[in-house]
PDB file of C-alpha atoms in Angstrom:
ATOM      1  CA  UNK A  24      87.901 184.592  52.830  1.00  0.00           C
ATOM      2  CA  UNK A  25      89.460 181.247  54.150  1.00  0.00           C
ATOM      3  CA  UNK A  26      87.237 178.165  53.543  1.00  0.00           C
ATOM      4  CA  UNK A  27      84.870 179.611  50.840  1.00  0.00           C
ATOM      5  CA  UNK A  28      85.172 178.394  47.780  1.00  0.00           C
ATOM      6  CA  UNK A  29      85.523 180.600  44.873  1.00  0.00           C
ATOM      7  CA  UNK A  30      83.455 180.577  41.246  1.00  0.00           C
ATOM      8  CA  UNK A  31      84.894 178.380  38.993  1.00  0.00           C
ATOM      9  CA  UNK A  32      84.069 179.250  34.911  1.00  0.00           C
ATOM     10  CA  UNK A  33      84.622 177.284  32.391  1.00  0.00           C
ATOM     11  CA  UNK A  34      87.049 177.692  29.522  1.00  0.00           C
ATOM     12  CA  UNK A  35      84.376 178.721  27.609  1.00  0.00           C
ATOM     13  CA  UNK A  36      80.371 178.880  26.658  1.00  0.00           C
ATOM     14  CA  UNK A  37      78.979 177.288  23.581  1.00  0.00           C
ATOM     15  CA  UNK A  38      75.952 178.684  22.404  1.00  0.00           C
ATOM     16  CA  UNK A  39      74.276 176.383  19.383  1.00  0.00           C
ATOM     17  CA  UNK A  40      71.372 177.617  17.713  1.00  0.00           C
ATOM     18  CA  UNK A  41      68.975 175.808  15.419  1.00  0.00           C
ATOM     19  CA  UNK A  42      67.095 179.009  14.345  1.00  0.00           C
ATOM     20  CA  UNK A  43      68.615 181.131  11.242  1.00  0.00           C
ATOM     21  CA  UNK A  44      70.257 184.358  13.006  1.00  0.00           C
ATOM     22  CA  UNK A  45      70.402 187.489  11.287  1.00  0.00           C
ATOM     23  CA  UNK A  46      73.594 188.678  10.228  1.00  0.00           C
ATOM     24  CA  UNK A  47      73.845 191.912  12.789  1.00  0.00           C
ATOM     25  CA  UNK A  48      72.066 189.659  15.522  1.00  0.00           C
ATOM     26  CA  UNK A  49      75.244 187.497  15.557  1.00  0.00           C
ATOM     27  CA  UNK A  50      77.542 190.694  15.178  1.00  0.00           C
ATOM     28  CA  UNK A  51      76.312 192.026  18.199  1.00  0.00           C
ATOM     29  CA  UNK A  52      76.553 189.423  20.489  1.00  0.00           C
ATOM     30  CA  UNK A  53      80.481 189.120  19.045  1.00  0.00           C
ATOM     31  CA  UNK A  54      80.954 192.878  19.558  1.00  0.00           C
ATOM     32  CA  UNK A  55      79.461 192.558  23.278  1.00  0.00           C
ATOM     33  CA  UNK A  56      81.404 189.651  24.170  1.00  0.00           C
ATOM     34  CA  UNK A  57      84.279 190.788  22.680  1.00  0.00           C
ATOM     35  CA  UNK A  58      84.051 194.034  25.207  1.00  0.00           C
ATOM     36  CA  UNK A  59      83.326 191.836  28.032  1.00  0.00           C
ATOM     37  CA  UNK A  60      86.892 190.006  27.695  1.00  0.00           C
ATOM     38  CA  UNK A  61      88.406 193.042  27.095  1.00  0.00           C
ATOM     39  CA  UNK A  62      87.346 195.040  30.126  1.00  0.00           C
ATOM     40  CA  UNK A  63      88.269 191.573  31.817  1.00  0.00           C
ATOM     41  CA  UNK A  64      91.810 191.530  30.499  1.00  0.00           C
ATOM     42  CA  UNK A  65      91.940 195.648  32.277  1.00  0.00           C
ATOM     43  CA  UNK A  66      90.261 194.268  35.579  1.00  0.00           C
ATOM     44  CA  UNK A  67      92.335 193.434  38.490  1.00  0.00           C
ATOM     45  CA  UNK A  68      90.970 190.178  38.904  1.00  0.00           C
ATOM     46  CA  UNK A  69      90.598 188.875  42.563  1.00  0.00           C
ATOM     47  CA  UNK A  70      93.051 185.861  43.881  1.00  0.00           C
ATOM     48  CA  UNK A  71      91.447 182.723  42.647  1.00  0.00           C
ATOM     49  CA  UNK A  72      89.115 184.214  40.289  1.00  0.00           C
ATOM     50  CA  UNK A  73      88.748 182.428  37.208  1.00  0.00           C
ATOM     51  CA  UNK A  74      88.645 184.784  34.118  1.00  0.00           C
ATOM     52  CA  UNK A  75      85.768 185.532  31.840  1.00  0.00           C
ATOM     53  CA  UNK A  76      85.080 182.583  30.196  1.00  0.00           C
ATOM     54  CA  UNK A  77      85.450 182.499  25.676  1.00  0.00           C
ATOM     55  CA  UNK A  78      82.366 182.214  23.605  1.00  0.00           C
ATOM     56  CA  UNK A  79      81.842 179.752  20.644  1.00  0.00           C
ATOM     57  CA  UNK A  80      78.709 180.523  18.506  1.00  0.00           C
ATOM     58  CA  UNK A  81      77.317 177.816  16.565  1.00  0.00           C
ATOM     59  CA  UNK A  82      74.994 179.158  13.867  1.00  0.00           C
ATOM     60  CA  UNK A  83      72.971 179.451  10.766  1.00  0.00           C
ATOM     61  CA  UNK A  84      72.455 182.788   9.049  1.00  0.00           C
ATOM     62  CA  UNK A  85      69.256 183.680   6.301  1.00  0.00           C
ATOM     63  CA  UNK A  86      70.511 184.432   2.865  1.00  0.00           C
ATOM     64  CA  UNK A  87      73.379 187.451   2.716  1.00  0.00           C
ATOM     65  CA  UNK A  88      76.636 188.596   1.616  1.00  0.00           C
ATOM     66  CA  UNK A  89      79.226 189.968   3.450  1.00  0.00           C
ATOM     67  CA  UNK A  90      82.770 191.909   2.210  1.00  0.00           C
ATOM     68  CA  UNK A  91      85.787 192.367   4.081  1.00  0.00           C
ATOM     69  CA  UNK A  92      86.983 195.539   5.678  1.00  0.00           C
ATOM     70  CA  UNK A  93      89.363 196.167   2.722  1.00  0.00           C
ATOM     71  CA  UNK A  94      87.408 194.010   0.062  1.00  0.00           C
ATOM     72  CA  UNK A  95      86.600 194.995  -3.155  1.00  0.00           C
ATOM     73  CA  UNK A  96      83.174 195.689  -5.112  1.00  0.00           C
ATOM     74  CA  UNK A  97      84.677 193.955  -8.103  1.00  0.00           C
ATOM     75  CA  UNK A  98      83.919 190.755  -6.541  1.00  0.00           C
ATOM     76  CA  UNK A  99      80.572 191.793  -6.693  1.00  0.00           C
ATOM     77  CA  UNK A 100      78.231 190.087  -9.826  1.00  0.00           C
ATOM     78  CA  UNK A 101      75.385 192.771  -8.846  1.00  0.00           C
ATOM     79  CA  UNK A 102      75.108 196.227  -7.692  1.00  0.00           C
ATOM     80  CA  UNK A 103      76.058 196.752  -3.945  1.00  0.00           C
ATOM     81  CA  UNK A 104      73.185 199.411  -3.982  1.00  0.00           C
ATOM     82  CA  UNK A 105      70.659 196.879  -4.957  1.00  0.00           C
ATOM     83  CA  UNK A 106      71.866 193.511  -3.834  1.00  0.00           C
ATOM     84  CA  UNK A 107      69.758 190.050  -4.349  1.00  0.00           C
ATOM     85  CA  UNK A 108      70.078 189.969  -0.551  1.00  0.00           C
ATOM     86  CA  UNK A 109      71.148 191.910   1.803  1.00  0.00           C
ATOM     87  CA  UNK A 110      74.945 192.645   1.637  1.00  0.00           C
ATOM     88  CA  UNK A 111      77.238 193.519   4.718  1.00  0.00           C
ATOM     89  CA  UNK A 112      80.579 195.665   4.981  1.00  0.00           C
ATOM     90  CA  UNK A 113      82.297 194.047   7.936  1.00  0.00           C
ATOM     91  CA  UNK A 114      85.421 194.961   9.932  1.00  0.00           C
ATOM     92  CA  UNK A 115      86.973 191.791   9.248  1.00  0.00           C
ATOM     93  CA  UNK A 116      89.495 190.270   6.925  1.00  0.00           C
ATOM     94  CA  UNK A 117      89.189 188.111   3.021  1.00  0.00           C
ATOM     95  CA  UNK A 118      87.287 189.596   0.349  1.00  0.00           C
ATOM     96  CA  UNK A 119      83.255 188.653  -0.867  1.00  0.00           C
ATOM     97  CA  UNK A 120      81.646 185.497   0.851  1.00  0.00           C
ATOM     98  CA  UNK A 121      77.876 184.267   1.051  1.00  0.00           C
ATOM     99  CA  UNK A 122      76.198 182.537   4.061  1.00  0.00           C
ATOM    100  CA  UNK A 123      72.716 180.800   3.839  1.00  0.00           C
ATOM    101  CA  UNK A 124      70.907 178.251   5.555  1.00  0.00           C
ATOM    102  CA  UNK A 125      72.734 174.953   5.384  1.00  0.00           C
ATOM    103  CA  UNK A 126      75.869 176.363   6.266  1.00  0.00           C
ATOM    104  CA  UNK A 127      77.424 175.998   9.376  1.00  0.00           C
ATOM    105  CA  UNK A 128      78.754 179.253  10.849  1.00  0.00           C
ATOM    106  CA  UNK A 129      81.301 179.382  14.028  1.00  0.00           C
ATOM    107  CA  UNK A 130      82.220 182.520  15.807  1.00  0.00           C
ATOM    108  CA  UNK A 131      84.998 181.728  18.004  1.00  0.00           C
ATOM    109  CA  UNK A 132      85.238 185.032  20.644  1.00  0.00           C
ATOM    110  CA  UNK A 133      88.626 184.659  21.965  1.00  0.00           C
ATOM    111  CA  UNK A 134      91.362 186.694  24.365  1.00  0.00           C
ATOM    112  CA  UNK A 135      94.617 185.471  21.903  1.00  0.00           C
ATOM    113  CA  UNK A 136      96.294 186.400  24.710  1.00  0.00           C
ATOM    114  CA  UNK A 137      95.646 183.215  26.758  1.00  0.00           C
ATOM    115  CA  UNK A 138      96.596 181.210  23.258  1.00  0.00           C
ATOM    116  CA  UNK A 139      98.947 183.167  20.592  1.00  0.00           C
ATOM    117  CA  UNK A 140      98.951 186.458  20.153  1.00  0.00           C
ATOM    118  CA  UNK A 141      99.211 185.822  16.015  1.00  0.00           C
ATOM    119  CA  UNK A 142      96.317 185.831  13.713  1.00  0.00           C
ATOM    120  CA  UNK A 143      98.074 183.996  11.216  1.00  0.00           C
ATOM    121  CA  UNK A 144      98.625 180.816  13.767  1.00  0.00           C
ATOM    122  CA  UNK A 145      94.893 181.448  14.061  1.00  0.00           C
ATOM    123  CA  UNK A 146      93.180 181.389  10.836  1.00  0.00           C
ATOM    124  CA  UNK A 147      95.430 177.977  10.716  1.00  0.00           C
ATOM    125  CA  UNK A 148      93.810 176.837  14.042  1.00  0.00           C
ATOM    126  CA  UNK A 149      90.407 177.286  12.087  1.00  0.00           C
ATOM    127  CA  UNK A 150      91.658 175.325   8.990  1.00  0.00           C
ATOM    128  CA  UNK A 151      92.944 172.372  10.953  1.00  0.00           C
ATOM    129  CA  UNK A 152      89.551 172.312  12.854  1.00  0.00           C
ATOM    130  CA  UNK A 153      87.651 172.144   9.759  1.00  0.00           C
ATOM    131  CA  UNK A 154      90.567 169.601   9.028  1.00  0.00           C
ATOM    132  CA  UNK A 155      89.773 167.659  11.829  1.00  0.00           C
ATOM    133  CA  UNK A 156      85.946 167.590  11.519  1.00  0.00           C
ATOM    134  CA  UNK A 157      86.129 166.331   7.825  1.00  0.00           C
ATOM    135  CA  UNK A 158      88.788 163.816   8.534  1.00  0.00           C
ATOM    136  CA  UNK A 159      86.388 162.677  11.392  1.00  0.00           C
ATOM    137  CA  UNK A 160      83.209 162.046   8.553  1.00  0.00           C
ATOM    138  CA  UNK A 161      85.994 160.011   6.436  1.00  0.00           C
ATOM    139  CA  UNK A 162      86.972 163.324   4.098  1.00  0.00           C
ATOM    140  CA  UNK A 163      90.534 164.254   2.901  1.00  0.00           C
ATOM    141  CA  UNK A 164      90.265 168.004   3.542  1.00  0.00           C
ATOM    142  CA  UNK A 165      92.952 170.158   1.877  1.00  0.00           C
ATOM    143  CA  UNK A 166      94.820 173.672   2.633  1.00  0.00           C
ATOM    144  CA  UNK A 167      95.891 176.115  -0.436  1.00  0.00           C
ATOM    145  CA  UNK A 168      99.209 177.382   0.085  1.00  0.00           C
ATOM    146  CA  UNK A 169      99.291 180.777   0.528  1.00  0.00           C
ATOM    147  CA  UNK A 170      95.229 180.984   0.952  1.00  0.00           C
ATOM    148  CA  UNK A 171      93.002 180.384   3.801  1.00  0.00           C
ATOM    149  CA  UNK A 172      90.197 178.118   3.536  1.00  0.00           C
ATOM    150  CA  UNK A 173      89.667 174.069   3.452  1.00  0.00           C
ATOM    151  CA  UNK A 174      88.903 172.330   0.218  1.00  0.00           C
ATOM    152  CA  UNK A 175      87.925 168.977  -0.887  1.00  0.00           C
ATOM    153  CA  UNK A 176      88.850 167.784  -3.885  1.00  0.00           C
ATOM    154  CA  UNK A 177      89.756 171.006  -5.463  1.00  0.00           C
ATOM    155  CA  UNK A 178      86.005 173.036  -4.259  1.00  0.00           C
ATOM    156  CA  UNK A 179      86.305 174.813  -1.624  1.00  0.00           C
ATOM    157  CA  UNK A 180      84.196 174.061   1.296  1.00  0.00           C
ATOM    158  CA  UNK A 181      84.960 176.670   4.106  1.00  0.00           C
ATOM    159  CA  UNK A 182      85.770 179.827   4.121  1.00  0.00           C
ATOM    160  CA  UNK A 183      87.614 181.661   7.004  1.00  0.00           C
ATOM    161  CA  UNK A 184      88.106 185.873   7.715  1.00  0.00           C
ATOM    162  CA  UNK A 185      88.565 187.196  11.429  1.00  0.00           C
ATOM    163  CA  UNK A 186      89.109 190.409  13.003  1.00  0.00           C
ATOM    164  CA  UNK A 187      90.850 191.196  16.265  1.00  0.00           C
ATOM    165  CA  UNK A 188      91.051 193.655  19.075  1.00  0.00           C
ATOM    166  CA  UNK A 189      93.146 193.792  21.417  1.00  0.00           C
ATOM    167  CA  UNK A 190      93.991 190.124  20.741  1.00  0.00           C
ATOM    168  CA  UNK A 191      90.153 189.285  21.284  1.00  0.00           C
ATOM    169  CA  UNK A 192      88.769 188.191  17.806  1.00  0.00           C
ATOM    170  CA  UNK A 193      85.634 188.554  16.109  1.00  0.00           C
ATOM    171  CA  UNK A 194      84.017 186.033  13.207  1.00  0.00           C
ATOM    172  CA  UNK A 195      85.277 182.896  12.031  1.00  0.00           C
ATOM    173  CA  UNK A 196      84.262 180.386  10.016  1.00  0.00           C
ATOM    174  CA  UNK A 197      81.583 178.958   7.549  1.00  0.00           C
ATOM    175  CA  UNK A 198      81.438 175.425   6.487  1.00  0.00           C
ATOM    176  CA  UNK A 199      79.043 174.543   3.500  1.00  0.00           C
ATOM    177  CA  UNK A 200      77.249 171.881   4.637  1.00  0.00           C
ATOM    178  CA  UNK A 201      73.861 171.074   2.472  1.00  0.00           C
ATOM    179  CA  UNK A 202      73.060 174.764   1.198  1.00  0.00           C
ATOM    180  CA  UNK A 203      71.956 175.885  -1.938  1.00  0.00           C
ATOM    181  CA  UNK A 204      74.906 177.019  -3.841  1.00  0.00           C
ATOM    182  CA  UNK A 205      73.144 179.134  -6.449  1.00  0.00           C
ATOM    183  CA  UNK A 206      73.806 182.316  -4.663  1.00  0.00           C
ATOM    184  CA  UNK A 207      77.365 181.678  -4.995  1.00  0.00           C
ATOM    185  CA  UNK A 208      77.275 182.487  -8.771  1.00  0.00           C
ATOM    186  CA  UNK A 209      76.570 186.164  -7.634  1.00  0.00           C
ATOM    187  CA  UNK A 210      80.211 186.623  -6.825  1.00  0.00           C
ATOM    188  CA  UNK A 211      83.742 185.577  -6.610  1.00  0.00           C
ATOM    189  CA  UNK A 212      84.101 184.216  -3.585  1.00  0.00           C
ATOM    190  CA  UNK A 213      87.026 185.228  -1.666  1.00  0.00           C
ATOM    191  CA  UNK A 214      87.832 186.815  -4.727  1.00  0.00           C
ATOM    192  CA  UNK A 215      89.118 183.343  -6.663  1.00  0.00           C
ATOM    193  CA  UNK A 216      88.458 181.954  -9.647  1.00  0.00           C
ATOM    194  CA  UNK A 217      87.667 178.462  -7.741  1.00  0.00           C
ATOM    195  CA  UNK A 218      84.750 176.133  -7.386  1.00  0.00           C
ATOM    196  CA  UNK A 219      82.591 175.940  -4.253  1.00  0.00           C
ATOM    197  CA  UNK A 220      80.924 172.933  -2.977  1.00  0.00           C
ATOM    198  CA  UNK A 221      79.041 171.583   0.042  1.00  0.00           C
ATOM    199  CA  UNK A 222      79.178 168.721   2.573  1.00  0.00           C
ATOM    200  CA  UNK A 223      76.041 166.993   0.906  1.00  0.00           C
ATOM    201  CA  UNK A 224      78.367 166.163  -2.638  1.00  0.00           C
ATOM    202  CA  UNK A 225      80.250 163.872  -0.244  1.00  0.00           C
ATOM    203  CA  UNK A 226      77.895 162.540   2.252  1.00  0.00           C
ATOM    204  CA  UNK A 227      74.541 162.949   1.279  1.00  0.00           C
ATOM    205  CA  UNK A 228      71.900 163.492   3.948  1.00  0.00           C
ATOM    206  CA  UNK A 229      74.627 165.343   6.040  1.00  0.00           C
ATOM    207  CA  UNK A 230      72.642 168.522   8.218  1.00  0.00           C
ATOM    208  CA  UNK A 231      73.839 171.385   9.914  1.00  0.00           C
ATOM    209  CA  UNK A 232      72.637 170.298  12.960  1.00  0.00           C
ATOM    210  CA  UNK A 233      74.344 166.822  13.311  1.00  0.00           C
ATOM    211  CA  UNK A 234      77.997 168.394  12.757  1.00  0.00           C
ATOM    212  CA  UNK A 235      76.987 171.546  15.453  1.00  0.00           C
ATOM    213  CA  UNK A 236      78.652 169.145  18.416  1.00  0.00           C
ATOM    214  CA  UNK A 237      81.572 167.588  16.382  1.00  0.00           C
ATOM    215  CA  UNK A 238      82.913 170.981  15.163  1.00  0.00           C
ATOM    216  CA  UNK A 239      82.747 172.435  18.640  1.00  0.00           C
ATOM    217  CA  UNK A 240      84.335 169.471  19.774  1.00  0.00           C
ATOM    218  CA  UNK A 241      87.347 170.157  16.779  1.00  0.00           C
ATOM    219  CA  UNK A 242      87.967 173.372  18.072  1.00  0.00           C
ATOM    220  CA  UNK A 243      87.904 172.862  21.875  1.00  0.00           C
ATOM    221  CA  UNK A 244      90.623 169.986  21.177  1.00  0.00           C
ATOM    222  CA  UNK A 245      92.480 172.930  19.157  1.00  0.00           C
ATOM    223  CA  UNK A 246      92.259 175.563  21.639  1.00  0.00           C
ATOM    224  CA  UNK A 247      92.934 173.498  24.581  1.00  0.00           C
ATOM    225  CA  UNK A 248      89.513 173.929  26.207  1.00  0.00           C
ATOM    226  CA  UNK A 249      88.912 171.488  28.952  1.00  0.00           C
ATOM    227  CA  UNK A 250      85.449 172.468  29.986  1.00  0.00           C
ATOM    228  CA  UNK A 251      83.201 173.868  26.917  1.00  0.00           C
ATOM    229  CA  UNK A 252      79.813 174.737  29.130  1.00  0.00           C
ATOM    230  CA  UNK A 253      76.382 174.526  27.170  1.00  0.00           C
ATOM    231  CA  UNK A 254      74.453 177.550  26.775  1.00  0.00           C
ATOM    232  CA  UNK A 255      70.792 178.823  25.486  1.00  0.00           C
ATOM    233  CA  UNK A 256      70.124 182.107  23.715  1.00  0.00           C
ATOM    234  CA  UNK A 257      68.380 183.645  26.764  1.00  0.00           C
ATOM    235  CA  UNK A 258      71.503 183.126  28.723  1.00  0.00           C
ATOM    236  CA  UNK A 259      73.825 184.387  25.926  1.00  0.00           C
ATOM    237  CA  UNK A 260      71.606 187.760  26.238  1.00  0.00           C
ATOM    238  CA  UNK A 261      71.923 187.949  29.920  1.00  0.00           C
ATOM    239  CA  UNK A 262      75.423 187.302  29.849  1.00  0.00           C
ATOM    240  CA  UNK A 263      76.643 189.050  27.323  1.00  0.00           C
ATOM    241  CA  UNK A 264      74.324 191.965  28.610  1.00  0.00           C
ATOM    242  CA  UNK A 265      76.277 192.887  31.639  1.00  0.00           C
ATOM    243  CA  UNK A 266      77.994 195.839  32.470  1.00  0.00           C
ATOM    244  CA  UNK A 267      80.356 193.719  34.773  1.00  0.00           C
ATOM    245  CA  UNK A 268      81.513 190.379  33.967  1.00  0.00           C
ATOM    246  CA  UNK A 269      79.937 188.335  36.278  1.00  0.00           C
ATOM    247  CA  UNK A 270      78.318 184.768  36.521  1.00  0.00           C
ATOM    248  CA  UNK A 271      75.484 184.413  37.979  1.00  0.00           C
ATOM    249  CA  UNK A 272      72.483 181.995  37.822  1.00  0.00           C
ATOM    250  CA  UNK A 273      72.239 180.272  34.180  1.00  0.00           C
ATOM    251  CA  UNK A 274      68.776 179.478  32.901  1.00  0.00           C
ATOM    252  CA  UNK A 275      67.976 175.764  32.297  1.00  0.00           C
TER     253      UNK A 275
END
């Protein structure tokens, strides 16, 4: 109707959480946004509606292991049936990796469609991000050709697998931070023969919570994201609840 103005959304929400989220906690709220930008890309959006904004999930997870869709057990230093924590089959790509508290996990829900359709220009998208972050705290991060993940002098320090549906992706990233490594000697991570290390060897003191904001930051630049909007967990819920995307009032 002439002279009312329409909703405007932003690019996309950020949701950063101090709390340690369980594994299948974070999972679902990927797999619920993920079918809220699909049934938006089959909508006949309205003249001047703004689409269904992305999601960015800023996290920590309590001790677990996760495998790849098509990863292998012999990557495994334990028996799957009776892991030291709890151990996850998930549908996306790599092989064995480990998340903790005191690493800093990103999902990144995305429509490719309104970037690249091409996972592989993705999962480089994530690296230079990481890239981006470290060179901003002073550090010389480093690709592996023909691997995905950052390093640091020769350890690697994040590890990277996605999945995607209908060009709308699922996971991301984890960036070792100030964890407790141990639980790395349990397996091969990403299946290589290669050292791991965190944040802390470089800058000491270094938390989770002070690189949330600069790694959103990273990847907003990357992705072109001119308005990154703030969200809490309640709102993520509501949100991501809905049978029809829909904005409505945000809890403050």
């Amino acid at each position: 109707m002439d002279g009312v103005p329409h909703q405007v959304s932003p690019d996309a929400f950020l949701c950063a959480l101090s709390r340690f989220v369980p594994l299948e906690q974070a999972w679902s709220w990927q797999q619920r946004w993920q079918h809220l930008l699909i049934r938006n890309q089959n909508s006949s959006r309205q003249p001047n509606q703004s689409p269904w904004p992305e999601l960015l999930l800023l996290l920590e997870h309590p001790p677990c292991y996760t495998l790849g869709r098509g990863a292998s057990a012999e990557f495994l230093g334990f028996d799957p049936a009776k892991p030291p924590e709890p151990l996850w089959r998930l549908d996306r790509g790599g092989e064995v990796t480990h998340h903790l508290p005191g690493q800093l996990v990103a999902y990144p829900v995305l429509d490719l469609n309104r970037h690249r359709s091409d996972l592989h220009w993705y999962l480089r998208l994530l690296e230079g991000a990481v890239l981006d972050l470290l060179d901003e705290l002073g550090l010389e991060g480093e690709r592996r050709s023909g691997l995905t993940g950052v390093w640091l002098e020769g350890k690697k320090v994040a590890a990277i697998g996605v999945s995607a549906r209908r060009w709308v992706t699922q996971h991301g990233l984890a960036l070792n931070v100030n964890c407790d490594l141990a639980g790395f000697a349990a397996i091969k991570p990403c299946g290589l023969d290669l050292p791991v290390a965190g944040l802390q060897q470089w800058l000491p003191g270094c938390t989770v919570a002070q690189l949330q904001q600069p790694l959103a930051r990273a990847l907003a630049r990357r992705l072109g994201w001119d308005r990154l909007d703030a969200i809490n967990e309640q709102n993520l819920n509501n949100l991501s609840e809905q049978d029809e995307p829909g904005l409505g009032a945000l809890e403050r």
